[in-house]
Amino acid sequence: MADKSIKKVAVIGAGVQGVQIAFRSAVYGREVSVFDIRPDMLKSADTRVKAWLEEYGKAGRLDGAESERAYARIRYFTSIEQALEGVDLAIEVVPEKLELKKQVWEQIDRIAAPETLLTTNSSSLKSSSIYTNVARKDRTFNLNFMTPVKDDLVEVMWNDRTSEETKTLAMGFLNDLKLVPIVTRKEIKGFSHNRVWRAIKKETLKLWSQGYCDYEDLDRAFMLEFSTAFGPFGLMDIVGLDVIRDIEISYFNESGDPTDQPPRALIELIEAGKLGVKSGQGFYKYPDPAYRSRDWLYKVPPADIG
Ligand SMILES: NC(=O)c1ccc[n+]([C@@H]2O[C@H](COP(=O)([O-])OP(=O)(O)OC[C@H]3O[C@@H](n4cnc5c(N)ncnc54)[C@H](O)[C@@H]3O)[C@@H](O)[C@H]2O)c1
């Protein structure tokens, strides 16, 4: 297996992240099978892939022939058995719920060829907490793609059973996808870079939900200080507030620390259907969130000191 590489991947779960992972993999030459329990998600995945290919075309990142080839590399399946046929790597991208992920991993382990590698795109769950009933433990590890359509960053984390061969194959795959891997060499909940983001998220959610500071001011401060295009609340909208809630719950489930629980104010937004970009409103309204405007950023126009 020394000269082996990841040529064909299965993406299990075609939501916000799954489609992006499929898209990135196809653009960089991998064959991709996409499976979701909801056929409507497969349809919407196809629409999103077409839109990104068009964007890449307009930006000069792909010519027409490359775009067609990338499109043809993605195939959609309503049968997980078919989706897993002949794949070198299965990437599970289902919601951040431990029991669900365990169940999907067991299913993949039963169906996929023994040499297929198995990973999760979980934001916070260790692969060793998911692999309990999986035989191929040596072929498992964590990945955490950021926004793979736009960002070149990915986190990768090995567990206590990940074999050296698996590490080599995984790193080769990330290299083929032109990603910059941030490696967490031994398991810790939430990886490395993502733990830093989580600390920011937890603190800003606390300051806002307990009435210390407006979320817009917290975002402004962040954007001005670190020269970013959005602040923590803008980013939470992009990720999806329901996904944020699930991640916080997963931290709480592990620590038992009440301060790790998602604040009530966040749950209320979700209950009101405000899920962020995907529902048209979260902390901000979309498609043109206030934070994109210079007037919003500066609150008042900067003084003319010339
Ligand atoms: N949204 C983000 O920006 C982001 C970033 C990093 C990591 N993540 C992680 O990626 C994972 C997925 O997040 P998402 O935002 O794409 O979620 P999502 O809710 O948008 O998509 C999840 C998809 O999984 C499907 N699904 C549910 N059960 C399934 C099953 N048994 N088999 C196959 N498909 C199933 C759902 O129908 C849905 O389409 C989570 O673990 C999340 O924490 C998300």
Coordinates of C-alpha atoms and ligand atoms in Angstrom, one line a residue:
M1 CA 0.0 0.0 0.0
A2 CA 3.1 2.2 0.1
D3 CA 2.4 3.8 -3.3
K4 CA -1.3 4.1 -2.7
S5 CA -3.1 7.4 -2.7
I6 CA -6.7 8.6 -2.1
K7 CA -8.3 8.8 -5.6
K8 CA -11.9 8.2 -4.7
V9 CA -13.8 9.6 -1.7
A10 CA -17.3 9.3 -0.4
V11 CA -18.9 12.2 1.4
I12 CA -21.6 11.0 3.8
G13 CA -23.9 14.0 4.5
A14 CA -24.5 16.7 1.9
G15 CA -25.2 19.8 4.1
V16 CA -23.3 23.0 4.5
Q17 CA -19.9 21.3 4.8
G18 CA -20.3 18.0 2.9
V19 CA -21.0 19.7 -0.4
Q20 CA -18.0 22.0 0.0
I21 CA -15.8 19.0 0.7
A22 CA -17.1 17.2 -2.3
F23 CA -16.6 20.3 -4.5
R24 CA -13.0 20.8 -3.3
S25 CA -12.2 17.2 -3.8
A26 CA -13.6 17.1 -7.3
V27 CA -11.9 20.4 -8.3
Y28 CA -8.6 18.8 -7.3
G29 CA -9.1 15.6 -9.3
R30 CA -10.7 13.2 -6.9
E31 CA -13.7 11.0 -7.8
V32 CA -16.5 11.8 -5.3
S33 CA -19.6 9.9 -4.3
V34 CA -22.1 12.0 -2.2
F35 CA -24.7 10.4 -0.1
D36 CA -27.4 11.9 2.1
I37 CA -30.5 10.4 3.7
R38 CA -32.5 13.4 2.3
P39 CA -32.7 13.3 -1.5
D40 CA -33.6 17.1 -1.5
M41 CA -30.1 17.7 0.0
L42 CA -28.5 16.0 -3.0
K43 CA -30.5 18.2 -5.4
S44 CA -29.5 21.3 -3.6
A45 CA -25.9 20.1 -3.4
D46 CA -25.8 19.9 -7.2
T47 CA -27.2 23.4 -7.5
R48 CA -24.5 24.7 -5.1
V49 CA -21.7 22.9 -7.0
K50 CA -22.9 24.4 -10.3
A51 CA -22.9 27.9 -8.7
W52 CA -19.3 27.5 -7.3
L53 CA -18.1 26.2 -10.6
E54 CA -19.5 29.2 -12.3
E55 CA -17.8 31.5 -9.7
Y56 CA -14.5 29.7 -10.2
G57 CA -14.9 30.1 -13.9
K58 CA -15.6 33.8 -13.6
A59 CA -12.6 34.2 -11.3
G60 CA -10.4 32.4 -13.8
R61 CA -9.6 29.6 -11.5
L62 CA -11.0 26.9 -13.8
D63 CA -11.5 27.0 -17.6
G64 CA -14.6 25.5 -19.2
A65 CA -13.1 22.0 -19.8
E66 CA -11.7 21.8 -16.2
S67 CA -15.1 22.9 -14.8
E68 CA -16.9 20.2 -16.8
R69 CA -14.4 17.5 -15.7
A70 CA -14.8 18.6 -12.0
Y71 CA -18.6 18.5 -12.4
A72 CA -18.5 15.0 -13.9
R73 CA -16.4 13.7 -11.0
I74 CA -19.2 14.2 -8.5
R75 CA -21.9 11.6 -8.4
Y76 CA -24.9 11.6 -6.0
F77 CA -26.4 8.5 -4.4
T78 CA -29.5 7.7 -2.4
S79 CA -27.9 4.3 -1.5
I80 CA -25.0 4.4 0.9
E81 CA -23.9 1.0 -0.4
Q82 CA -23.4 2.4 -3.9
A83 CA -21.8 5.6 -2.6
L84 CA -19.2 3.6 -0.7
E85 CA -18.3 1.3 -3.6
G86 CA -14.6 1.4 -4.4
V87 CA -13.8 4.5 -2.2
D88 CA -10.3 5.0 -0.6
L89 CA -11.7 7.4 2.0
A90 CA -15.1 7.9 3.6
I91 CA -15.7 11.4 5.0
E92 CA -18.6 11.5 7.4
V93 CA -20.2 15.0 7.5
V94 CA -23.5 14.4 9.4
P95 CA -24.7 16.7 12.3
E96 CA -22.6 17.1 15.4
K97 CA -24.3 14.4 17.5
L98 CA -22.2 11.7 19.0
E99 CA -24.7 8.9 18.8
L100 CA -25.6 9.7 15.2
K101 CA -22.0 9.8 14.2
K102 CA -21.3 6.5 15.9
Q103 CA -24.2 4.9 14.1
V104 CA -23.0 6.3 10.7
W105 CA -19.5 5.1 11.4
E106 CA -20.7 1.6 12.2
Q107 CA -22.7 1.6 9.0
I108 CA -19.8 2.7 6.9
D109 CA -17.5 0.2 8.6
R110 CA -19.9 -2.6 7.8
I111 CA -20.2 -1.6 4.1
A112 CA -16.9 -0.2 2.9
A113 CA -14.0 -2.3 1.8
P114 CA -11.6 -3.1 4.7
E115 CA -8.9 -0.8 3.3
T116 CA -11.1 2.3 3.1
L117 CA -10.0 5.0 5.5
L118 CA -12.7 6.6 7.7
T119 CA -12.8 10.2 9.0
T120 CA -15.2 12.7 10.4
N121 CA -15.5 16.4 9.8
S122 CA -16.7 16.8 13.4
S123 CA -16.0 20.3 14.9
S124 CA -15.4 18.9 18.4
L125 CA -15.8 15.2 18.8
K126 CA -12.7 13.0 19.0
S127 CA -12.6 10.2 16.5
S128 CA -11.8 7.8 19.4
S129 CA -15.1 8.7 20.9
I130 CA -16.9 7.7 17.6
Y131 CA -14.9 4.6 16.7
T132 CA -16.1 2.4 19.6
N133 CA -17.9 -0.2 17.4
V134 CA -15.6 0.1 14.3
A135 CA -13.2 -2.6 13.4
R136 CA -10.8 -0.5 11.3
K137 CA -9.7 1.8 14.1
D138 CA -6.2 2.0 12.7
R139 CA -7.7 3.7 9.6
T140 CA -9.6 6.4 11.5
F141 CA -8.7 10.0 12.2
N142 CA -10.3 13.5 12.5
L143 CA -10.4 16.2 9.8
N144 CA -12.0 19.6 10.2
F145 CA -12.3 21.6 7.0
M146 CA -12.9 25.3 7.4
T147 CA -14.8 26.6 4.4
P148 CA -13.2 24.4 1.8
V149 CA -14.6 26.3 -1.2
K150 CA -12.9 29.5 -0.1
D151 CA -10.3 28.7 2.7
D152 CA -7.2 26.6 2.2
L153 CA -7.0 25.6 5.9
V154 CA -7.8 22.2 7.3
E155 CA -7.2 20.7 10.7
V156 CA -6.2 17.1 11.0
M157 CA -5.9 15.1 14.3
W158 CA -4.7 11.5 14.9
N159 CA -6.1 9.2 17.5
D160 CA -4.3 6.6 19.6
R161 CA -4.9 3.9 17.0
T162 CA -4.3 5.9 13.7
S163 CA -1.6 3.9 11.8
E164 CA 1.4 5.6 10.2
E165 CA 0.2 4.4 6.8
T166 CA -3.2 6.1 7.5
K167 CA -1.4 9.3 8.4
T168 CA 0.7 9.2 5.2
L169 CA -2.3 8.7 3.0
A170 CA -4.4 11.4 4.8
M171 CA -1.6 13.9 4.5
G172 CA -1.2 13.0 0.8
F173 CA -4.9 13.6 0.2
L174 CA -4.8 17.0 1.9
N175 CA -1.7 17.9 -0.1
D176 CA -3.5 16.9 -3.3
L177 CA -6.4 19.2 -2.4
K178 CA -3.9 22.1 -1.9
L179 CA -4.9 22.5 1.7
V180 CA -2.7 23.8 4.5
P181 CA -3.0 21.1 7.2
I182 CA -2.7 22.1 10.9
V183 CA -1.8 18.8 12.6
T184 CA -2.9 18.0 16.2
R185 CA -0.6 15.1 17.0
K186 CA -2.6 13.6 19.9
E187 CA -6.3 13.9 20.7
I188 CA -7.8 16.8 22.4
K189 CA -11.4 17.9 22.1
G190 CA -11.9 20.4 19.3
F191 CA -8.3 20.2 17.8
S192 CA -6.0 23.1 18.0
H193 CA -7.0 26.1 15.9
N194 CA -10.6 25.2 16.5
R195 CA -10.2 25.4 20.2
V196 CA -8.9 28.9 19.9
W197 CA -12.0 29.8 17.8
R198 CA -14.2 28.0 20.4
A199 CA -12.7 30.1 23.2
I200 CA -13.6 33.3 21.3
K201 CA -17.0 32.0 20.6
K202 CA -17.8 31.0 24.2
E203 CA -16.6 34.3 25.6
T204 CA -18.4 36.5 23.0
L205 CA -21.6 34.5 23.4
K206 CA -21.4 35.0 27.2
L207 CA -20.8 38.8 27.0
W208 CA -23.7 39.2 24.6
S209 CA -26.2 36.9 26.2
Q210 CA -25.6 38.2 29.7
G211 CA -26.1 41.8 28.5
Y212 CA -22.5 43.0 28.9
C213 CA -22.0 44.1 25.3
D214 CA -23.8 44.2 21.9
Y215 CA -22.9 41.5 19.5
E216 CA -22.4 44.2 16.8
D217 CA -19.8 46.0 19.0
L218 CA -18.0 42.8 19.7
D219 CA -17.8 42.1 16.0
R220 CA -16.7 45.6 15.2
A221 CA -13.9 45.4 17.7
F222 CA -12.8 42.1 16.3
M223 CA -12.9 43.3 12.7
L224 CA -11.0 46.5 13.4
E225 CA -8.4 45.0 15.7
F226 CA -7.6 41.9 13.5
S227 CA -8.5 43.3 10.0
T228 CA -11.0 40.6 9.3
A229 CA -14.0 40.6 7.0
F230 CA -16.4 39.5 9.8
G231 CA -16.4 39.1 13.5
P232 CA -17.3 36.1 15.7
F233 CA -21.1 36.6 15.4
G234 CA -20.9 37.0 11.6
L235 CA -18.9 33.8 11.5
M236 CA -21.4 32.0 13.7
D237 CA -24.1 33.0 11.2
I238 CA -22.0 31.5 8.4
V239 CA -21.5 28.3 10.3
G240 CA -25.2 28.0 11.2
L241 CA -26.5 28.8 14.7
D242 CA -28.0 25.3 15.1
V243 CA -24.5 23.9 14.3
I244 CA -23.0 26.2 16.9
R245 CA -25.6 25.1 19.5
D246 CA -24.7 21.4 18.8
I247 CA -21.0 22.1 19.1
E248 CA -21.5 23.9 22.5
I249 CA -23.6 21.0 23.7
S250 CA -20.9 18.5 22.7
Y251 CA -18.4 20.5 24.8
F252 CA -20.8 20.5 27.7
N253 CA -21.5 16.8 27.4
E254 CA -17.8 16.2 27.8
S255 CA -17.0 18.7 30.5
G256 CA -20.2 18.8 32.5
D257 CA -19.3 22.5 33.1
P258 CA -22.5 24.5 33.0
T259 CA -20.7 27.5 31.5
D260 CA -20.1 25.3 28.4
Q261 CA -23.8 25.1 27.7
P262 CA -25.1 27.2 24.8
P263 CA -26.8 30.4 26.2
R264 CA -30.6 30.5 26.3
A265 CA -30.6 33.6 24.0
L266 CA -28.9 31.6 21.3
I267 CA -31.5 28.8 21.6
E268 CA -34.3 31.5 21.3
L269 CA -32.8 32.7 18.0
I270 CA -32.8 29.1 16.7
E271 CA -36.4 28.5 17.9
A272 CA -37.4 31.7 16.0
G273 CA -36.0 30.1 12.8
K274 CA -32.9 32.4 12.8
L275 CA -30.2 30.0 11.8
G276 CA -27.8 32.4 10.2
V277 CA -26.9 32.7 6.5
K278 CA -28.8 29.5 5.5
S279 CA -32.2 30.8 6.7
G280 CA -31.6 34.4 5.7
Q281 CA -31.3 35.7 9.2
G282 CA -29.3 35.0 12.3
F283 CA -27.5 37.8 14.2
Y284 CA -27.5 39.7 10.8
K285 CA -29.9 39.7 7.8
Y286 CA -28.7 38.1 4.5
P287 CA -27.7 38.3 1.7
D288 CA -26.3 41.8 2.6
P289 CA -25.3 41.7 6.3
A290 CA -24.8 45.1 7.9
Y291 CA -21.2 44.3 8.8
R292 CA -20.2 44.6 5.2
S293 CA -20.8 48.4 5.2
R294 CA -18.1 50.8 6.1
D295 CA -20.7 53.1 7.9
W296 CA -21.7 50.2 10.1
L297 CA -18.1 49.3 10.9
Y298 CA -17.1 52.9 11.9
K299 CA -20.6 53.7 13.4
V300 CA -19.8 57.3 12.5
P301 CA -17.7 58.4 9.6
P302 CA -14.1 58.7 10.7
A303 CA -13.1 62.4 11.5
D304 CA -11.4 64.2 8.7
I305 CA -8.1 65.0 10.2
G306 CA -6.5 66.1 6.9
Ligands
LIG1 N1 -21.1 24.4 9.2 C1 -19.8 24.6 9.3 O1 -19.3 25.7 8.9 C2 -18.9 23.5 9.9 C3 -17.5 23.8 10.0 C4 -16.7 22.8 10.4 C5 -17.2 21.6 10.8 N2 -18.6 21.3 10.8 C6 -19.1 20.0 11.2 O2 -19.4 19.3 10.0 C7 -20.5 18.4 10.3 C8 -21.7 18.7 9.4 O3 -22.1 20.0 9.6 P1 -23.0 20.8 8.5 O4 -22.9 22.2 8.9 O5 -22.6 20.4 7.2 O6 -24.4 20.2 8.9 P2 -25.8 20.2 8.1 O7 -26.8 20.1 9.1 O8 -25.7 21.4 7.1 O9 -25.7 18.9 7.2 C9 -25.7 17.6 7.7 C10 -26.3 16.7 6.6 O10 -26.2 15.3 7.1 C11 -27.4 14.7 6.6 N3 -27.6 13.5 7.4 C12 -28.2 13.4 8.7 N4 -28.1 12.1 9.1 C13 -27.5 11.4 8.1 C14 -27.2 10.0 7.9 N5 -27.5 9.1 8.8 N6 -26.6 9.6 6.8 C15 -26.3 10.5 5.8 N7 -26.6 11.8 5.9 C16 -27.2 12.3 7.0 C17 -28.5 15.7 6.7 O11 -29.6 15.4 5.9 C18 -27.8 17.0 6.3 O12 -27.9 17.2 4.9 C19 -20.8 18.6 11.8 O13 -20.1 17.6 12.6 C20 -20.3 20.0 12.1 O14 -20.0 20.2 13.4 C21 -19.4 22.3 10.3

